Amino acid sequence: MHFAKLALLAASLGVSIISAAPSPEKTEDDFDEIGSLSTDVQRAIERMLVLGYDAFSVHDLFSTTADLVNGISNMNKANADVQAEDFDDQEKTDICRSVHGTRYTQGSLIKQVGDQAERISQFPLSPAIGRLLSIYDREMAKFLDEVNSRLDDCSDAYKQRLEENIKTAKAQYDAITPKA
């Protein structure tokens, strides 16, 4: 009963429970979680396009982007102090596929977030979204590098594409951020 109350409290606070072993299963769960959080950001962008650009939609984009950044950061913290389990060849191949897919989808998503910068520039939260992208850049690179360190080499063209899209999106938000 006590555990049920704790789980209910954690759920109500929006706390995600992350296991602390970077096993193949945990790694795939991490990719699934990133996919789910990314879907929330994508939906926020789609709602903006349909319902218009107002304070609510900008807040929605901000909060879903913050959830994505915090989720990745939490995964990094959970994986920081554990020893990587050995992955067999098939697991390495499967996880490499997930790395490639994540790089591709995240590159597309971050480009879309960047493309919103000019449209939402008059809203106070827009510079904060730009700052979130800087944190995202650091946390996503850390996550993917940590996963890649357990594999032989998961390099692909999507890595450069993701890096370029992050750089472009950050520049788009920098352009709308008032200079002090």
Short mmCIF file of N, CA and C in Angstrom, two decimals:
data_model
loop_
_atom_site.label_atom_id
_atom_site.label_comp_id
_atom_site.label_asym_id
_atom_site.label_seq_id
_atom_site.Cartn_x
_atom_site.Cartn_y
_atom_site.Cartn_z
N MET A 1 0.82 -1.18 0.00
CA MET A 1 0.00 0.00 0.00
C MET A 1 0.87 1.26 0.00
N HIS A 2 1.94 1.23 0.80
CA HIS A 2 2.84 2.38 0.86
C HIS A 2 3.48 2.63 -0.51
N PHE A 3 3.88 1.55 -1.19
CA PHE A 3 4.48 1.70 -2.52
C PHE A 3 3.48 2.29 -3.51
N ALA A 4 2.23 1.87 -3.42
CA ALA A 4 1.20 2.40 -4.32
C ALA A 4 1.03 3.90 -4.12
N LYS A 5 1.04 4.34 -2.87
CA LYS A 5 0.92 5.77 -2.59
C LYS A 5 2.13 6.53 -3.14
N LEU A 6 3.32 5.95 -2.97
CA LEU A 6 4.54 6.58 -3.47
C LEU A 6 4.51 6.66 -5.00
N ALA A 7 4.09 5.59 -5.64
CA ALA A 7 4.00 5.59 -7.10
C ALA A 7 2.98 6.60 -7.59
N LEU A 8 1.85 6.70 -6.88
CA LEU A 8 0.83 7.68 -7.24
C LEU A 8 1.36 9.10 -7.07
N LEU A 9 2.08 9.34 -5.99
CA LEU A 9 2.67 10.65 -5.75
C LEU A 9 3.68 10.98 -6.84
N ALA A 10 4.54 10.03 -7.17
CA ALA A 10 5.54 10.25 -8.21
C ALA A 10 4.87 10.54 -9.55
N ALA A 11 3.81 9.81 -9.85
CA ALA A 11 3.09 10.04 -11.11
C ALA A 11 2.44 11.41 -11.13
N SER A 12 1.88 11.81 -10.01
CA SER A 12 1.22 13.11 -9.96
C SER A 12 2.21 14.26 -10.07
N LEU A 13 3.43 14.04 -9.64
CA LEU A 13 4.46 15.07 -9.74
C LEU A 13 5.17 15.05 -11.08
N GLY A 14 4.83 14.10 -11.92
CA GLY A 14 5.46 14.03 -13.23
C GLY A 14 6.87 13.46 -13.16
N VAL A 15 7.16 12.70 -12.13
CA VAL A 15 8.48 12.13 -11.97
C VAL A 15 8.55 10.85 -12.79
N SER A 16 9.59 10.72 -13.58
CA SER A 16 9.75 9.48 -14.31
C SER A 16 10.69 8.58 -13.52
N ILE A 17 10.33 7.32 -13.45
CA ILE A 17 11.14 6.36 -12.73
C ILE A 17 12.05 5.70 -13.74
N ILE A 18 13.35 5.83 -13.51
CA ILE A 18 14.33 5.34 -14.46
C ILE A 18 15.18 4.30 -13.76
N SER A 19 15.26 3.11 -14.35
CA SER A 19 16.11 2.09 -13.75
C SER A 19 17.56 2.49 -13.95
N ALA A 20 18.45 1.91 -13.16
CA ALA A 20 19.83 2.39 -13.15
C ALA A 20 20.83 1.39 -13.70
N ALA A 21 20.49 0.67 -14.71
CA ALA A 21 21.45 -0.25 -15.32
C ALA A 21 21.42 -0.07 -16.82
N PRO A 22 22.54 0.32 -17.43
CA PRO A 22 22.53 0.53 -18.87
C PRO A 22 22.61 -0.79 -19.64
N SER A 23 21.67 -1.66 -19.39
CA SER A 23 21.58 -2.92 -20.11
C SER A 23 20.95 -2.65 -21.47
N PRO A 24 21.00 -3.63 -22.37
CA PRO A 24 20.33 -3.44 -23.66
C PRO A 24 18.85 -3.08 -23.50
N GLU A 25 18.18 -3.71 -22.55
CA GLU A 25 16.76 -3.42 -22.34
C GLU A 25 16.57 -1.99 -21.83
N LYS A 26 17.40 -1.58 -20.89
CA LYS A 26 17.33 -0.21 -20.35
C LYS A 26 17.61 0.80 -21.45
N THR A 27 18.59 0.50 -22.28
CA THR A 27 18.94 1.41 -23.37
C THR A 27 17.77 1.56 -24.34
N GLU A 28 17.13 0.45 -24.69
CA GLU A 28 15.96 0.52 -25.57
C GLU A 28 14.82 1.28 -24.89
N ASP A 29 14.66 1.07 -23.58
CA ASP A 29 13.63 1.83 -22.84
C ASP A 29 13.93 3.33 -22.89
N ASP A 30 15.21 3.69 -22.78
CA ASP A 30 15.60 5.10 -22.88
C ASP A 30 15.22 5.67 -24.24
N PHE A 31 15.50 4.92 -25.30
CA PHE A 31 15.14 5.40 -26.64
C PHE A 31 13.63 5.53 -26.78
N ASP A 32 12.89 4.58 -26.20
CA ASP A 32 11.42 4.67 -26.24
C ASP A 32 10.93 5.92 -25.50
N GLU A 33 11.54 6.20 -24.35
CA GLU A 33 11.16 7.38 -23.56
C GLU A 33 11.47 8.67 -24.34
N ILE A 34 12.63 8.72 -24.97
CA ILE A 34 12.97 9.90 -25.79
C ILE A 34 11.95 10.05 -26.91
N GLY A 35 11.57 8.93 -27.53
CA GLY A 35 10.56 8.97 -28.59
C GLY A 35 9.23 9.50 -28.09
N SER A 36 8.82 9.06 -26.91
CA SER A 36 7.55 9.52 -26.34
C SER A 36 7.59 11.01 -26.01
N LEU A 37 8.67 11.45 -25.39
CA LEU A 37 8.82 12.88 -25.06
C LEU A 37 8.90 13.73 -26.32
N SER A 38 9.55 13.19 -27.35
CA SER A 38 9.66 13.91 -28.63
C SER A 38 8.30 14.03 -29.30
N THR A 39 7.48 12.99 -29.17
CA THR A 39 6.13 13.04 -29.72
C THR A 39 5.33 14.17 -29.07
N ASP A 40 5.53 14.37 -27.78
CA ASP A 40 4.85 15.48 -27.10
C ASP A 40 5.26 16.83 -27.68
N VAL A 41 6.55 17.00 -27.96
CA VAL A 41 7.04 18.25 -28.56
C VAL A 41 6.44 18.41 -29.96
N GLN A 42 6.44 17.32 -30.72
CA GLN A 42 5.88 17.35 -32.08
C GLN A 42 4.40 17.75 -32.04
N ARG A 43 3.67 17.19 -31.10
CA ARG A 43 2.24 17.54 -30.98
C ARG A 43 2.05 19.01 -30.61
N ALA A 44 2.93 19.52 -29.76
CA ALA A 44 2.84 20.95 -29.39
C ALA A 44 3.05 21.82 -30.63
N ILE A 45 3.99 21.44 -31.47
CA ILE A 45 4.24 22.20 -32.71
C ILE A 45 3.03 22.09 -33.63
N GLU A 46 2.49 20.89 -33.77
CA GLU A 46 1.32 20.70 -34.64
C GLU A 46 0.12 21.51 -34.14
N ARG A 47 -0.07 21.55 -32.82
CA ARG A 47 -1.17 22.36 -32.27
C ARG A 47 -0.97 23.84 -32.58
N MET A 48 0.28 24.30 -32.52
CA MET A 48 0.56 25.70 -32.85
C MET A 48 0.16 26.01 -34.28
N LEU A 49 0.51 25.09 -35.17
CA LEU A 49 0.22 25.30 -36.58
C LEU A 49 -1.28 25.33 -36.86
N VAL A 50 -2.04 24.55 -36.10
CA VAL A 50 -3.49 24.46 -36.31
C VAL A 50 -4.24 25.54 -35.53
N LEU A 51 -3.90 25.70 -34.26
CA LEU A 51 -4.66 26.60 -33.39
C LEU A 51 -4.12 28.02 -33.35
N GLY A 52 -2.93 28.21 -33.83
CA GLY A 52 -2.34 29.54 -33.85
C GLY A 52 -1.27 29.73 -32.79
N TYR A 53 -0.60 30.84 -32.91
CA TYR A 53 0.51 31.17 -32.02
C TYR A 53 0.02 32.13 -30.95
N ASP A 54 -0.09 31.62 -29.74
CA ASP A 54 -0.50 32.45 -28.61
C ASP A 54 0.32 32.04 -27.39
N ALA A 55 0.10 32.71 -26.28
CA ALA A 55 0.88 32.44 -25.08
C ALA A 55 0.73 30.99 -24.63
N PHE A 56 -0.47 30.42 -24.76
CA PHE A 56 -0.68 29.04 -24.35
C PHE A 56 0.14 28.08 -25.21
N SER A 57 0.12 28.27 -26.53
CA SER A 57 0.84 27.35 -27.40
C SER A 57 2.35 27.48 -27.22
N VAL A 58 2.84 28.69 -26.96
CA VAL A 58 4.27 28.87 -26.71
C VAL A 58 4.65 28.20 -25.38
N HIS A 59 3.79 28.34 -24.37
CA HIS A 59 4.04 27.67 -23.10
C HIS A 59 4.04 26.15 -23.28
N ASP A 60 3.14 25.64 -24.10
CA ASP A 60 3.08 24.21 -24.38
C ASP A 60 4.38 23.75 -25.04
N LEU A 61 4.87 24.51 -26.01
CA LEU A 61 6.14 24.16 -26.66
C LEU A 61 7.28 24.21 -25.65
N PHE A 62 7.30 25.24 -24.83
CA PHE A 62 8.33 25.36 -23.80
C PHE A 62 8.29 24.17 -22.85
N SER A 63 7.12 23.85 -22.32
CA SER A 63 7.04 22.80 -21.30
C SER A 63 7.34 21.42 -21.87
N THR A 64 6.90 21.13 -23.09
CA THR A 64 7.22 19.83 -23.68
C THR A 64 8.70 19.73 -24.02
N THR A 65 9.29 20.83 -24.46
CA THR A 65 10.73 20.83 -24.74
C THR A 65 11.51 20.66 -23.43
N ALA A 66 11.07 21.32 -22.38
CA ALA A 66 11.71 21.17 -21.07
C ALA A 66 11.59 19.73 -20.57
N ASP A 67 10.43 19.11 -20.77
CA ASP A 67 10.26 17.71 -20.38
C ASP A 67 11.23 16.81 -21.14
N LEU A 68 11.41 17.06 -22.43
CA LEU A 68 12.36 16.28 -23.23
C LEU A 68 13.78 16.45 -22.69
N VAL A 69 14.18 17.68 -22.47
CA VAL A 69 15.53 17.96 -21.96
C VAL A 69 15.72 17.32 -20.59
N ASN A 70 14.75 17.49 -19.70
CA ASN A 70 14.86 16.90 -18.35
C ASN A 70 14.87 15.38 -18.40
N GLY A 71 14.09 14.79 -19.29
CA GLY A 71 14.08 13.34 -19.43
C GLY A 71 15.44 12.81 -19.85
N ILE A 72 16.06 13.45 -20.82
CA ILE A 72 17.38 13.02 -21.29
C ILE A 72 18.41 13.24 -20.18
N SER A 73 18.32 14.35 -19.49
CA SER A 73 19.24 14.63 -18.38
C SER A 73 19.10 13.58 -17.28
N ASN A 74 17.88 13.19 -16.96
CA ASN A 74 17.66 12.15 -15.95
C ASN A 74 18.24 10.82 -16.38
N MET A 75 18.12 10.50 -17.67
CA MET A 75 18.71 9.26 -18.18
C MET A 75 20.23 9.31 -18.02
N ASN A 76 20.81 10.45 -18.33
CA ASN A 76 22.26 10.60 -18.18
C ASN A 76 22.68 10.41 -16.73
N LYS A 77 21.93 10.98 -15.80
CA LYS A 77 22.25 10.84 -14.37
C LYS A 77 22.13 9.38 -13.94
N ALA A 78 21.10 8.70 -14.42
CA ALA A 78 20.90 7.29 -14.05
C ALA A 78 22.01 6.41 -14.60
N ASN A 79 22.54 6.77 -15.74
CA ASN A 79 23.58 5.95 -16.37
C ASN A 79 25.00 6.35 -15.95
N ALA A 80 25.15 7.43 -15.21
CA ALA A 80 26.48 7.99 -14.93
C ALA A 80 27.37 7.09 -14.08
N ASP A 81 26.82 6.45 -13.09
CA ASP A 81 27.66 5.75 -12.12
C ASP A 81 27.56 4.23 -12.19
N VAL A 82 27.17 3.71 -13.32
CA VAL A 82 27.04 2.26 -13.43
C VAL A 82 27.99 1.74 -14.50
N GLN A 83 28.36 0.51 -14.36
CA GLN A 83 29.22 -0.12 -15.35
C GLN A 83 28.38 -0.65 -16.49
N ALA A 84 28.83 -0.42 -17.69
CA ALA A 84 28.09 -0.89 -18.86
C ALA A 84 28.18 -2.40 -18.96
N GLU A 85 27.05 -2.99 -19.21
CA GLU A 85 26.97 -4.43 -19.42
C GLU A 85 27.50 -4.72 -20.82
N ASP A 86 28.12 -5.86 -20.99
CA ASP A 86 28.57 -6.23 -22.33
C ASP A 86 27.37 -6.52 -23.21
N PHE A 87 27.41 -6.00 -24.41
CA PHE A 87 26.34 -6.20 -25.37
C PHE A 87 26.81 -7.22 -26.39
N ASP A 88 25.95 -8.17 -26.74
CA ASP A 88 26.35 -9.11 -27.78
C ASP A 88 26.19 -8.42 -29.14
N ASP A 89 26.66 -9.08 -30.19
CA ASP A 89 26.68 -8.46 -31.52
C ASP A 89 25.28 -8.07 -32.00
N GLN A 90 24.29 -8.93 -31.77
CA GLN A 90 22.94 -8.61 -32.21
C GLN A 90 22.38 -7.41 -31.45
N GLU A 91 22.65 -7.36 -30.15
CA GLU A 91 22.20 -6.21 -29.35
C GLU A 91 22.86 -4.92 -29.82
N LYS A 92 24.15 -5.00 -30.16
CA LYS A 92 24.85 -3.82 -30.68
C LYS A 92 24.22 -3.35 -31.98
N THR A 93 23.89 -4.30 -32.86
CA THR A 93 23.26 -3.95 -34.14
C THR A 93 21.91 -3.30 -33.90
N ASP A 94 21.11 -3.89 -33.02
CA ASP A 94 19.78 -3.35 -32.73
C ASP A 94 19.86 -1.95 -32.12
N ILE A 95 20.76 -1.78 -31.19
CA ILE A 95 20.88 -0.48 -30.52
C ILE A 95 21.44 0.56 -31.48
N CYS A 96 22.36 0.14 -32.36
CA CYS A 96 22.87 1.08 -33.38
C CYS A 96 21.72 1.58 -34.24
N ARG A 97 20.81 0.70 -34.59
CA ARG A 97 19.63 1.11 -35.36
C ARG A 97 18.84 2.17 -34.59
N SER A 98 18.69 1.96 -33.30
CA SER A 98 17.99 2.94 -32.47
C SER A 98 18.75 4.26 -32.40
N VAL A 99 20.07 4.20 -32.32
CA VAL A 99 20.88 5.42 -32.31
C VAL A 99 20.67 6.19 -33.61
N HIS A 100 20.75 5.48 -34.74
CA HIS A 100 20.56 6.13 -36.04
C HIS A 100 19.17 6.74 -36.15
N GLY A 101 18.15 5.97 -35.76
CA GLY A 101 16.78 6.47 -35.82
C GLY A 101 16.57 7.68 -34.93
N THR A 102 17.15 7.64 -33.74
CA THR A 102 17.02 8.77 -32.82
C THR A 102 17.70 10.00 -33.38
N ARG A 103 18.89 9.83 -33.92
CA ARG A 103 19.58 10.98 -34.52
C ARG A 103 18.74 11.60 -35.63
N TYR A 104 18.14 10.74 -36.46
CA TYR A 104 17.33 11.24 -37.57
C TYR A 104 16.10 11.98 -37.06
N THR A 105 15.34 11.33 -36.18
CA THR A 105 14.09 11.95 -35.72
C THR A 105 14.36 13.19 -34.87
N GLN A 106 15.40 13.14 -34.05
CA GLN A 106 15.73 14.32 -33.24
C GLN A 106 16.20 15.47 -34.12
N GLY A 107 16.94 15.16 -35.17
CA GLY A 107 17.36 16.21 -36.11
C GLY A 107 16.17 16.90 -36.73
N SER A 108 15.18 16.11 -37.14
CA SER A 108 13.96 16.68 -37.73
C SER A 108 13.18 17.48 -36.70
N LEU A 109 13.05 16.95 -35.49
CA LEU A 109 12.30 17.62 -34.44
C LEU A 109 12.94 18.96 -34.07
N ILE A 110 14.23 18.95 -33.86
CA ILE A 110 14.91 20.18 -33.45
C ILE A 110 14.85 21.22 -34.56
N LYS A 111 14.89 20.79 -35.80
CA LYS A 111 14.73 21.73 -36.92
C LYS A 111 13.35 22.39 -36.83
N GLN A 112 12.32 21.61 -36.54
CA GLN A 112 10.96 22.16 -36.43
C GLN A 112 10.85 23.13 -35.25
N VAL A 113 11.50 22.80 -34.14
CA VAL A 113 11.49 23.72 -32.99
C VAL A 113 12.16 25.03 -33.39
N GLY A 114 13.29 24.93 -34.08
CA GLY A 114 13.99 26.13 -34.54
C GLY A 114 13.16 26.95 -35.51
N ASP A 115 12.42 26.27 -36.36
CA ASP A 115 11.59 26.97 -37.35
C ASP A 115 10.47 27.79 -36.71
N GLN A 116 10.16 27.53 -35.46
CA GLN A 116 9.11 28.28 -34.76
C GLN A 116 9.63 29.60 -34.19
N ALA A 117 10.94 29.77 -34.12
CA ALA A 117 11.54 30.91 -33.41
C ALA A 117 10.99 32.25 -33.86
N GLU A 118 11.01 32.51 -35.14
CA GLU A 118 10.56 33.82 -35.62
C GLU A 118 9.08 34.04 -35.35
N ARG A 119 8.28 32.98 -35.51
CA ARG A 119 6.83 33.10 -35.31
C ARG A 119 6.46 33.39 -33.87
N ILE A 120 7.29 32.96 -32.93
CA ILE A 120 6.95 33.14 -31.52
C ILE A 120 7.83 34.18 -30.84
N SER A 121 8.56 34.94 -31.61
CA SER A 121 9.55 35.87 -31.05
C SER A 121 8.95 36.92 -30.12
N GLN A 122 7.68 37.25 -30.27
CA GLN A 122 7.08 38.29 -29.43
C GLN A 122 6.68 37.77 -28.05
N PHE A 123 6.78 36.48 -27.81
CA PHE A 123 6.37 35.90 -26.53
C PHE A 123 7.57 35.79 -25.59
N PRO A 124 7.37 36.10 -24.31
CA PRO A 124 8.49 36.10 -23.35
C PRO A 124 9.21 34.76 -23.20
N LEU A 125 8.53 33.65 -23.43
CA LEU A 125 9.18 32.34 -23.25
C LEU A 125 10.08 31.94 -24.41
N SER A 126 10.00 32.63 -25.53
CA SER A 126 10.78 32.19 -26.69
C SER A 126 12.29 32.16 -26.44
N PRO A 127 12.90 33.13 -25.76
CA PRO A 127 14.34 33.01 -25.47
C PRO A 127 14.65 31.82 -24.56
N ALA A 128 13.71 31.49 -23.67
CA ALA A 128 13.92 30.35 -22.77
C ALA A 128 13.95 29.05 -23.57
N ILE A 129 13.18 28.96 -24.64
CA ILE A 129 13.23 27.78 -25.50
C ILE A 129 14.61 27.68 -26.13
N GLY A 130 15.16 28.81 -26.54
CA GLY A 130 16.52 28.82 -27.08
C GLY A 130 17.54 28.33 -26.06
N ARG A 131 17.39 28.74 -24.81
CA ARG A 131 18.30 28.26 -23.76
C ARG A 131 18.13 26.76 -23.53
N LEU A 132 16.89 26.28 -23.62
CA LEU A 132 16.66 24.84 -23.50
C LEU A 132 17.39 24.07 -24.60
N LEU A 133 17.44 24.65 -25.79
CA LEU A 133 18.14 23.99 -26.89
C LEU A 133 19.63 23.84 -26.60
N SER A 134 20.21 24.80 -25.91
CA SER A 134 21.62 24.68 -25.52
C SER A 134 21.82 23.53 -24.54
N ILE A 135 20.90 23.40 -23.59
CA ILE A 135 20.98 22.29 -22.64
C ILE A 135 20.72 20.97 -23.37
N TYR A 136 19.73 20.97 -24.26
CA TYR A 136 19.43 19.79 -25.06
C TYR A 136 20.67 19.34 -25.82
N ASP A 137 21.37 20.28 -26.44
CA ASP A 137 22.57 19.99 -27.21
C ASP A 137 23.57 19.22 -26.34
N ARG A 138 23.82 19.70 -25.16
CA ARG A 138 24.78 19.06 -24.25
C ARG A 138 24.28 17.69 -23.79
N GLU A 139 23.02 17.62 -23.36
CA GLU A 139 22.48 16.38 -22.79
C GLU A 139 22.31 15.28 -23.84
N MET A 140 21.82 15.64 -25.03
CA MET A 140 21.63 14.63 -26.07
C MET A 140 22.98 14.09 -26.53
N ALA A 141 23.97 14.97 -26.70
CA ALA A 141 25.31 14.51 -27.09
C ALA A 141 25.87 13.57 -26.03
N LYS A 142 25.69 13.92 -24.77
CA LYS A 142 26.18 13.08 -23.67
C LYS A 142 25.49 11.71 -23.70
N PHE A 143 24.18 11.71 -23.88
CA PHE A 143 23.43 10.45 -23.93
C PHE A 143 23.90 9.57 -25.09
N LEU A 144 23.94 10.15 -26.29
CA LEU A 144 24.32 9.35 -27.46
C LEU A 144 25.78 8.91 -27.39
N ASP A 145 26.66 9.75 -26.87
CA ASP A 145 28.07 9.37 -26.72
C ASP A 145 28.22 8.22 -25.73
N GLU A 146 27.44 8.27 -24.65
CA GLU A 146 27.51 7.21 -23.65
C GLU A 146 27.03 5.88 -24.24
N VAL A 147 25.94 5.93 -25.00
CA VAL A 147 25.44 4.72 -25.65
C VAL A 147 26.47 4.22 -26.66
N ASN A 148 27.01 5.13 -27.45
CA ASN A 148 27.98 4.76 -28.48
C ASN A 148 29.24 4.15 -27.86
N SER A 149 29.60 4.57 -26.65
CA SER A 149 30.80 4.03 -26.00
C SER A 149 30.65 2.54 -25.69
N ARG A 150 29.42 2.06 -25.59
CA ARG A 150 29.18 0.64 -25.32
C ARG A 150 29.09 -0.18 -26.60
N LEU A 151 29.14 0.49 -27.72
CA LEU A 151 29.03 -0.18 -29.01
C LEU A 151 30.37 -0.07 -29.72
N ASP A 152 30.52 -0.77 -30.83
CA ASP A 152 31.78 -0.69 -31.56
C ASP A 152 31.93 0.69 -32.19
N ASP A 153 30.96 1.10 -32.96
CA ASP A 153 30.93 2.45 -33.53
C ASP A 153 29.61 2.59 -34.25
N CYS A 154 28.86 3.58 -33.86
CA CYS A 154 27.54 3.80 -34.41
C CYS A 154 27.48 5.07 -35.24
N SER A 155 28.58 5.44 -35.83
CA SER A 155 28.60 6.68 -36.61
C SER A 155 27.75 6.54 -37.86
N ASP A 156 27.15 7.64 -38.24
CA ASP A 156 26.38 7.70 -39.48
C ASP A 156 26.22 9.16 -39.88
N ALA A 157 25.65 9.38 -41.04
CA ALA A 157 25.46 10.75 -41.54
C ALA A 157 24.46 11.52 -40.68
N TYR A 158 23.60 10.82 -39.97
CA TYR A 158 22.59 11.50 -39.15
C TYR A 158 23.20 12.22 -37.96
N LYS A 159 24.38 11.78 -37.53
CA LYS A 159 25.05 12.45 -36.41
C LYS A 159 25.37 13.89 -36.79
N GLN A 160 25.97 14.08 -37.95
CA GLN A 160 26.31 15.43 -38.41
C GLN A 160 25.05 16.24 -38.66
N ARG A 161 24.02 15.60 -39.23
CA ARG A 161 22.75 16.29 -39.50
C ARG A 161 22.13 16.80 -38.20
N LEU A 162 22.12 15.95 -37.16
CA LEU A 162 21.57 16.36 -35.87
C LEU A 162 22.36 17.53 -35.31
N GLU A 163 23.69 17.44 -35.34
CA GLU A 163 24.53 18.52 -34.83
C GLU A 163 24.27 19.83 -35.58
N GLU A 164 24.14 19.76 -36.89
CA GLU A 164 23.89 20.96 -37.70
C GLU A 164 22.50 21.54 -37.40
N ASN A 165 21.50 20.67 -37.25
CA ASN A 165 20.15 21.16 -36.96
C ASN A 165 20.06 21.80 -35.57
N ILE A 166 20.79 21.25 -34.61
CA ILE A 166 20.82 21.87 -33.28
C ILE A 166 21.48 23.24 -33.37
N LYS A 167 22.60 23.31 -34.06
CA LYS A 167 23.32 24.58 -34.22
C LYS A 167 22.43 25.63 -34.90
N THR A 168 21.73 25.22 -35.95
CA THR A 168 20.84 26.14 -36.67
C THR A 168 19.68 26.60 -35.78
N ALA A 169 19.06 25.67 -35.06
CA ALA A 169 17.93 26.02 -34.19
C ALA A 169 18.38 26.98 -33.09
N LYS A 170 19.54 26.72 -32.50
CA LYS A 170 20.04 27.63 -31.47
C LYS A 170 20.28 29.02 -32.06
N ALA A 171 20.82 29.08 -33.27
CA ALA A 171 21.06 30.37 -33.92
C ALA A 171 19.75 31.10 -34.20
N GLN A 172 18.71 30.35 -34.57
CA GLN A 172 17.40 30.97 -34.82
C GLN A 172 16.85 31.61 -33.55
N TYR A 173 17.02 30.96 -32.42
CA TYR A 173 16.54 31.53 -31.16
C TYR A 173 17.47 32.65 -30.68
N ASP A 174 18.77 32.51 -30.94
CA ASP A 174 19.69 33.61 -30.59
C ASP A 174 19.32 34.88 -31.34
N ALA A 175 18.88 34.72 -32.58
CA ALA A 175 18.53 35.88 -33.41
C ALA A 175 17.32 36.65 -32.86
N ILE A 176 16.43 35.96 -32.15
CA ILE A 176 15.23 36.64 -31.63
C ILE A 176 15.37 37.05 -30.17
N THR A 177 16.47 36.65 -29.53
CA THR A 177 16.66 36.96 -28.12
C THR A 177 17.21 38.37 -27.98
N PRO A 178 16.51 39.20 -27.20
CA PRO A 178 17.00 40.57 -27.00
C PRO A 178 18.39 40.57 -26.36
N LYS A 179 19.23 41.43 -26.85
CA LYS A 179 20.59 41.53 -26.32
C LYS A 179 20.60 42.55 -25.19
N ALA A 180 21.27 42.21 -24.12
CA ALA A 180 21.31 43.10 -22.94
C ALA A 180 22.27 44.24 -23.14
#
